[in-house]
PDB file of C-alpha atoms in Angstrom:
ATOM      1  CA  UNK A   1       5.171  -5.412   0.309  1.00  0.00           C
ATOM      2  CA  UNK A   2       4.282  -1.746   0.101  1.00  0.00           C
ATOM      3  CA  UNK A   3       2.664   0.136   2.958  1.00  0.00           C
ATOM      4  CA  UNK A   4      -0.447   0.628   0.811  1.00  0.00           C
ATOM      5  CA  UNK A   5      -0.486  -3.078   0.008  1.00  0.00           C
ATOM      6  CA  UNK A   6      -0.221  -3.978   3.693  1.00  0.00           C
ATOM      7  CA  UNK A   7      -3.186  -1.728   4.557  1.00  0.00           C
ATOM      8  CA  UNK A   8      -5.165  -2.963   1.560  1.00  0.00           C
ATOM      9  CA  UNK A   9      -4.689  -6.540   2.757  1.00  0.00           C
ATOM     10  CA  UNK A  10      -6.494  -5.600   5.962  1.00  0.00           C
ATOM     11  CA  UNK A  11      -9.164  -3.369   4.404  1.00  0.00           C
ATOM     12  CA  UNK A  12      -9.213  -4.358   0.744  1.00  0.00           C
ATOM     13  CA  UNK A  13     -12.477  -2.788  -0.361  1.00  0.00           C
ATOM     14  CA  UNK A  14     -11.816   0.634   1.062  1.00  0.00           C
ATOM     15  CA  UNK A  15      -8.251   1.448   0.141  1.00  0.00           C
ATOM     16  CA  UNK A  16      -8.838   0.182  -3.373  1.00  0.00           C
ATOM     17  CA  UNK A  17     -10.975   3.236  -4.073  1.00  0.00           C
ATOM     18  CA  UNK A  18      -8.596   5.673  -2.413  1.00  0.00           C
ATOM     19  CA  UNK A  19      -9.521   8.318   0.115  1.00  0.00           C
ATOM     20  CA  UNK A  20     -12.584  10.278  -0.991  1.00  0.00           C
ATOM     21  CA  UNK A  21     -11.401  13.536   0.567  1.00  0.00           C
ATOM     22  CA  UNK A  22      -7.974  13.258  -1.010  1.00  0.00           C
ATOM     23  CA  UNK A  23      -9.501  12.420  -4.392  1.00  0.00           C
ATOM     24  CA  UNK A  24     -11.315  15.758  -4.342  1.00  0.00           C
ATOM     25  CA  UNK A  25      -8.608  17.891  -2.726  1.00  0.00           C
ATOM     26  CA  UNK A  26      -5.290  16.051  -2.811  1.00  0.00           C
ATOM     27  CA  UNK A  27      -3.248  19.178  -2.107  1.00  0.00           C
ATOM     28  CA  UNK A  28      -5.048  20.184   1.104  1.00  0.00           C
ATOM     29  CA  UNK A  29      -3.070  22.864   2.961  1.00  0.00           C
ATOM     30  CA  UNK A  30      -1.685  22.211   6.426  1.00  0.00           C
ATOM     31  CA  UNK A  31      -1.666  21.804   9.236  1.00  0.00           C
ATOM     32  CA  UNK A  32      -4.268  19.063   8.910  1.00  0.00           C
ATOM     33  CA  UNK A  33      -5.238  16.312  11.310  1.00  0.00           C
ATOM     34  CA  UNK A  34      -5.890  13.115   9.366  1.00  0.00           C
ATOM     35  CA  UNK A  35      -8.098  10.410  10.833  1.00  0.00           C
ATOM     36  CA  UNK A  36      -7.846   7.737   8.186  1.00  0.00           C
ATOM     37  CA  UNK A  37     -10.138   4.854   7.442  1.00  0.00           C
ATOM     38  CA  UNK A  38      -7.520   2.547   8.965  1.00  0.00           C
ATOM     39  CA  UNK A  39      -8.543   4.179  12.279  1.00  0.00           C
ATOM     40  CA  UNK A  40     -12.215   5.045  11.736  1.00  0.00           C
ATOM     41  CA  UNK A  41     -13.005   1.626  10.288  1.00  0.00           C
ATOM     42  CA  UNK A  42     -12.119  -0.055  13.573  1.00  0.00           C
ATOM     43  CA  UNK A  43     -15.357   1.200  15.140  1.00  0.00           C
ATOM     44  CA  UNK A  44     -18.035  -1.236  14.047  1.00  0.00           C
ATOM     45  CA  UNK A  45     -21.427  -0.214  15.401  1.00  0.00           C
ATOM     46  CA  UNK A  46     -24.161  -2.785  15.977  1.00  0.00           C
ATOM     47  CA  UNK A  47     -26.980  -2.492  13.469  1.00  0.00           C
ATOM     48  CA  UNK A  48     -29.464  -4.044  15.938  1.00  0.00           C
ATOM     49  CA  UNK A  49     -28.663  -1.274  18.439  1.00  0.00           C
ATOM     50  CA  UNK A  50     -29.397   1.415  15.861  1.00  0.00           C
ATOM     51  CA  UNK A  51     -32.674  -0.272  14.913  1.00  0.00           C
ATOM     52  CA  UNK A  52     -33.704  -0.439  18.593  1.00  0.00           C
ATOM     53  CA  UNK A  53     -32.803   3.229  19.129  1.00  0.00           C
ATOM     54  CA  UNK A  54     -34.822   4.222  16.059  1.00  0.00           C
ATOM     55  CA  UNK A  55     -38.126   3.098  17.622  1.00  0.00           C
ATOM     56  CA  UNK A  56     -38.423   6.170  19.875  1.00  0.00           C
ATOM     57  CA  UNK A  57     -35.786   8.432  18.347  1.00  0.00           C
ATOM     58  CA  UNK A  58     -36.031  10.765  15.368  1.00  0.00           C
ATOM     59  CA  UNK A  59     -32.276  11.087  14.941  1.00  0.00           C
ATOM     60  CA  UNK A  60     -31.713   7.340  15.099  1.00  0.00           C
ATOM     61  CA  UNK A  61     -34.589   6.803  12.657  1.00  0.00           C
ATOM     62  CA  UNK A  62     -32.962   9.190  10.191  1.00  0.00           C
ATOM     63  CA  UNK A  63     -29.554   7.506  10.538  1.00  0.00           C
ATOM     64  CA  UNK A  64     -31.157   4.062  10.180  1.00  0.00           C
ATOM     65  CA  UNK A  65     -32.977   5.102   7.016  1.00  0.00           C
ATOM     66  CA  UNK A  66     -29.914   6.545   5.295  1.00  0.00           C
ATOM     67  CA  UNK A  67     -27.676   3.674   6.463  1.00  0.00           C
ATOM     68  CA  UNK A  68     -29.899   0.743   5.482  1.00  0.00           C
ATOM     69  CA  UNK A  69     -27.913  -0.345   2.423  1.00  0.00           C
ATOM     70  CA  UNK A  70     -24.550   0.717   3.822  1.00  0.00           C
ATOM     71  CA  UNK A  71     -24.795  -1.605   6.822  1.00  0.00           C
ATOM     72  CA  UNK A  72     -25.007  -4.611   4.489  1.00  0.00           C
ATOM     73  CA  UNK A  73     -21.860  -3.437   2.710  1.00  0.00           C
ATOM     74  CA  UNK A  74     -20.026  -2.972   6.034  1.00  0.00           C
ATOM     75  CA  UNK A  75     -21.084  -6.340   7.389  1.00  0.00           C
ATOM     76  CA  UNK A  76     -19.680  -8.077   4.300  1.00  0.00           C
ATOM     77  CA  UNK A  77     -16.574  -5.912   3.926  1.00  0.00           C
ATOM     78  CA  UNK A  78     -15.501  -6.261   7.554  1.00  0.00           C
ATOM     79  CA  UNK A  79     -16.523  -9.929   7.617  1.00  0.00           C
ATOM     80  CA  UNK A  80     -18.546  -9.265  10.766  1.00  0.00           C
ATOM     81  CA  UNK A  81     -20.348 -12.132  12.464  1.00  0.00           C
ATOM     82  CA  UNK A  82     -23.406  -9.892  12.999  1.00  0.00           C
ATOM     83  CA  UNK A  83     -24.805  -6.860  11.120  1.00  0.00           C
ATOM     84  CA  UNK A  84     -22.721  -3.703  11.649  1.00  0.00           C
ATOM     85  CA  UNK A  85     -22.182  -0.283  10.155  1.00  0.00           C
ATOM     86  CA  UNK A  86     -19.268   2.101  10.396  1.00  0.00           C
ATOM     87  CA  UNK A  87     -19.352   5.797  11.054  1.00  0.00           C
ATOM     88  CA  UNK A  88     -16.148   7.183   9.573  1.00  0.00           C
ATOM     89  CA  UNK A  89     -17.285  10.797   9.563  1.00  0.00           C
ATOM     90  CA  UNK A  90     -18.577  10.590  13.146  1.00  0.00           C
ATOM     91  CA  UNK A  91     -15.207   9.339  14.383  1.00  0.00           C
ATOM     92  CA  UNK A  92     -13.382  12.117  12.535  1.00  0.00           C
ATOM     93  CA  UNK A  93     -15.878  14.712  13.809  1.00  0.00           C
ATOM     94  CA  UNK A  94     -15.407  13.465  17.381  1.00  0.00           C
ATOM     95  CA  UNK A  95     -11.658  14.105  17.030  1.00  0.00           C
ATOM     96  CA  UNK A  96     -12.380  17.621  15.803  1.00  0.00           C
ATOM     97  CA  UNK A  97     -14.890  18.335  18.608  1.00  0.00           C
ATOM     98  CA  UNK A  98     -12.873  16.735  21.408  1.00  0.00           C
ATOM     99  CA  UNK A  99      -9.156  16.314  20.663  1.00  0.00           C
ATOM    100  CA  UNK A 100      -8.712  14.441  23.971  1.00  0.00           C
ATOM    101  CA  UNK A 101     -10.172  11.323  22.298  1.00  0.00           C
ATOM    102  CA  UNK A 102      -6.903  10.976  20.376  1.00  0.00           C
ATOM    103  CA  UNK A 103      -4.818   8.326  22.112  1.00  0.00           C
ATOM    104  CA  UNK A 104      -1.917   8.436  19.676  1.00  0.00           C
ATOM    105  CA  UNK A 105      -0.845  10.354  16.610  1.00  0.00           C
ATOM    106  CA  UNK A 106       2.287  11.084  14.692  1.00  0.00           C
ATOM    107  CA  UNK A 107       3.492  14.189  12.917  1.00  0.00           C
ATOM    108  CA  UNK A 108       4.564  13.421   9.383  1.00  0.00           C
ATOM    109  CA  UNK A 109       4.916  15.005   6.004  1.00  0.00           C
ATOM    110  CA  UNK A 110       1.879  14.292   3.831  1.00  0.00           C
ATOM    111  CA  UNK A 111       2.499  12.564   0.527  1.00  0.00           C
ATOM    112  CA  UNK A 112      -0.303  12.027  -1.959  1.00  0.00           C
ATOM    113  CA  UNK A 113      -0.072   8.819  -3.964  1.00  0.00           C
ATOM    114  CA  UNK A 114      -2.118   8.415  -7.124  1.00  0.00           C
ATOM    115  CA  UNK A 115      -2.797   4.952  -8.469  1.00  0.00           C
ATOM    116  CA  UNK A 116      -5.251   4.330 -11.301  1.00  0.00           C
ATOM    117  CA  UNK A 117      -6.759   7.796 -10.892  1.00  0.00           C
ATOM    118  CA  UNK A 118      -7.299   7.308  -7.161  1.00  0.00           C
ATOM    119  CA  UNK A 119      -5.553   9.254  -4.464  1.00  0.00           C
ATOM    120  CA  UNK A 120      -4.472   8.405  -0.967  1.00  0.00           C
ATOM    121  CA  UNK A 121      -2.426  10.380   1.489  1.00  0.00           C
ATOM    122  CA  UNK A 122       0.345   8.838   3.583  1.00  0.00           C
ATOM    123  CA  UNK A 123       2.409  10.328   6.349  1.00  0.00           C
ATOM    124  CA  UNK A 124       6.130  10.143   5.665  1.00  0.00           C
ATOM    125  CA  UNK A 125       8.771  10.361   8.361  1.00  0.00           C
ATOM    126  CA  UNK A 126      11.158  11.883   8.960  1.00  0.00           C
ATOM    127  CA  UNK A 127       9.304  14.974   7.831  1.00  0.00           C
ATOM    128  CA  UNK A 128      11.065  17.473   5.627  1.00  0.00           C
ATOM    129  CA  UNK A 129       8.867  20.522   5.386  1.00  0.00           C
ATOM    130  CA  UNK A 130       5.306  21.106   6.589  1.00  0.00           C
ATOM    131  CA  UNK A 131       3.854  18.393   8.778  1.00  0.00           C
ATOM    132  CA  UNK A 132       0.342  17.125   9.278  1.00  0.00           C
ATOM    133  CA  UNK A 133      -0.931  15.134  12.241  1.00  0.00           C
ATOM    134  CA  UNK A 134      -1.859  11.511  11.482  1.00  0.00           C
ATOM    135  CA  UNK A 135      -4.069   9.957  14.155  1.00  0.00           C
ATOM    136  CA  UNK A 136      -3.266   6.300  14.784  1.00  0.00           C
ATOM    137  CA  UNK A 137      -5.587   5.464  17.701  1.00  0.00           C
ATOM    138  CA  UNK A 138      -8.620   6.980  19.414  1.00  0.00           C
ATOM    139  CA  UNK A 139     -10.763   6.361  22.483  1.00  0.00           C
ATOM    140  CA  UNK A 140     -13.448   4.301  20.767  1.00  0.00           C
ATOM    141  CA  UNK A 141     -15.498   3.902  23.950  1.00  0.00           C
ATOM    142  CA  UNK A 142     -15.816   7.671  24.359  1.00  0.00           C
ATOM    143  CA  UNK A 143     -16.676   8.093  20.682  1.00  0.00           C
ATOM    144  CA  UNK A 144     -19.235   5.277  20.830  1.00  0.00           C
ATOM    145  CA  UNK A 145     -20.842   7.009  23.852  1.00  0.00           C
ATOM    146  CA  UNK A 146     -20.955  10.330  21.956  1.00  0.00           C
ATOM    147  CA  UNK A 147     -22.587   8.652  18.962  1.00  0.00           C
ATOM    148  CA  UNK A 148     -25.142   6.923  21.223  1.00  0.00           C
ATOM    149  CA  UNK A 149     -26.032  10.221  22.919  1.00  0.00           C
ATOM    150  CA  UNK A 150     -26.495  11.868  19.535  1.00  0.00           C
ATOM    151  CA  UNK A 151     -28.680   9.018  18.278  1.00  0.00           C
ATOM    152  CA  UNK A 152     -30.825   9.280  21.405  1.00  0.00           C
ATOM    153  CA  UNK A 153     -31.224  13.055  21.141  1.00  0.00           C
ATOM    154  CA  UNK A 154     -34.642  14.406  20.296  1.00  0.00           C
ATOM    155  CA  UNK A 155     -33.595  17.187  17.988  1.00  0.00           C
ATOM    156  CA  UNK A 156     -36.582  19.236  16.940  1.00  0.00           C
ATOM    157  CA  UNK A 157     -36.836  20.244  13.326  1.00  0.00           C
ATOM    158  CA  UNK A 158     -37.244  23.955  12.805  1.00  0.00           C
ATOM    159  CA  UNK A 159     -39.654  24.691  10.174  1.00  0.00           C
TER     160      UNK A 159
END
């Protein structure tokens, strides 16, 4: 079985569409730190927690409103036993803001694979040429805490 096939067996609905960022810029220059959906998708956030936080919080209310339909998709896709949502961009942003949340990563040469008009990037080792950093694990507890603090923030709108 191919590496893509092995990942798709675990996360079939996501890898089937390819990586959105790679679809739009498959030849991104390096060095790049990649935090793929195989990592970010492992942080399932409780929908009930977001709903509870949205009662007093403006930020949480905004996130709840824009995530309403997405949480249903996530709950089904990840076969969760309770309603969840994922926060792929928040996990990637946390890595950018605080690199110490990275627990493991590997340097590899990026290779873009196109299948049916969809692109995905894979790290190939041993690297021959420029390398990118491919994150393989992060401190999900720390990231979850950062997300919770952001949801609880009372950010005033300038106007």
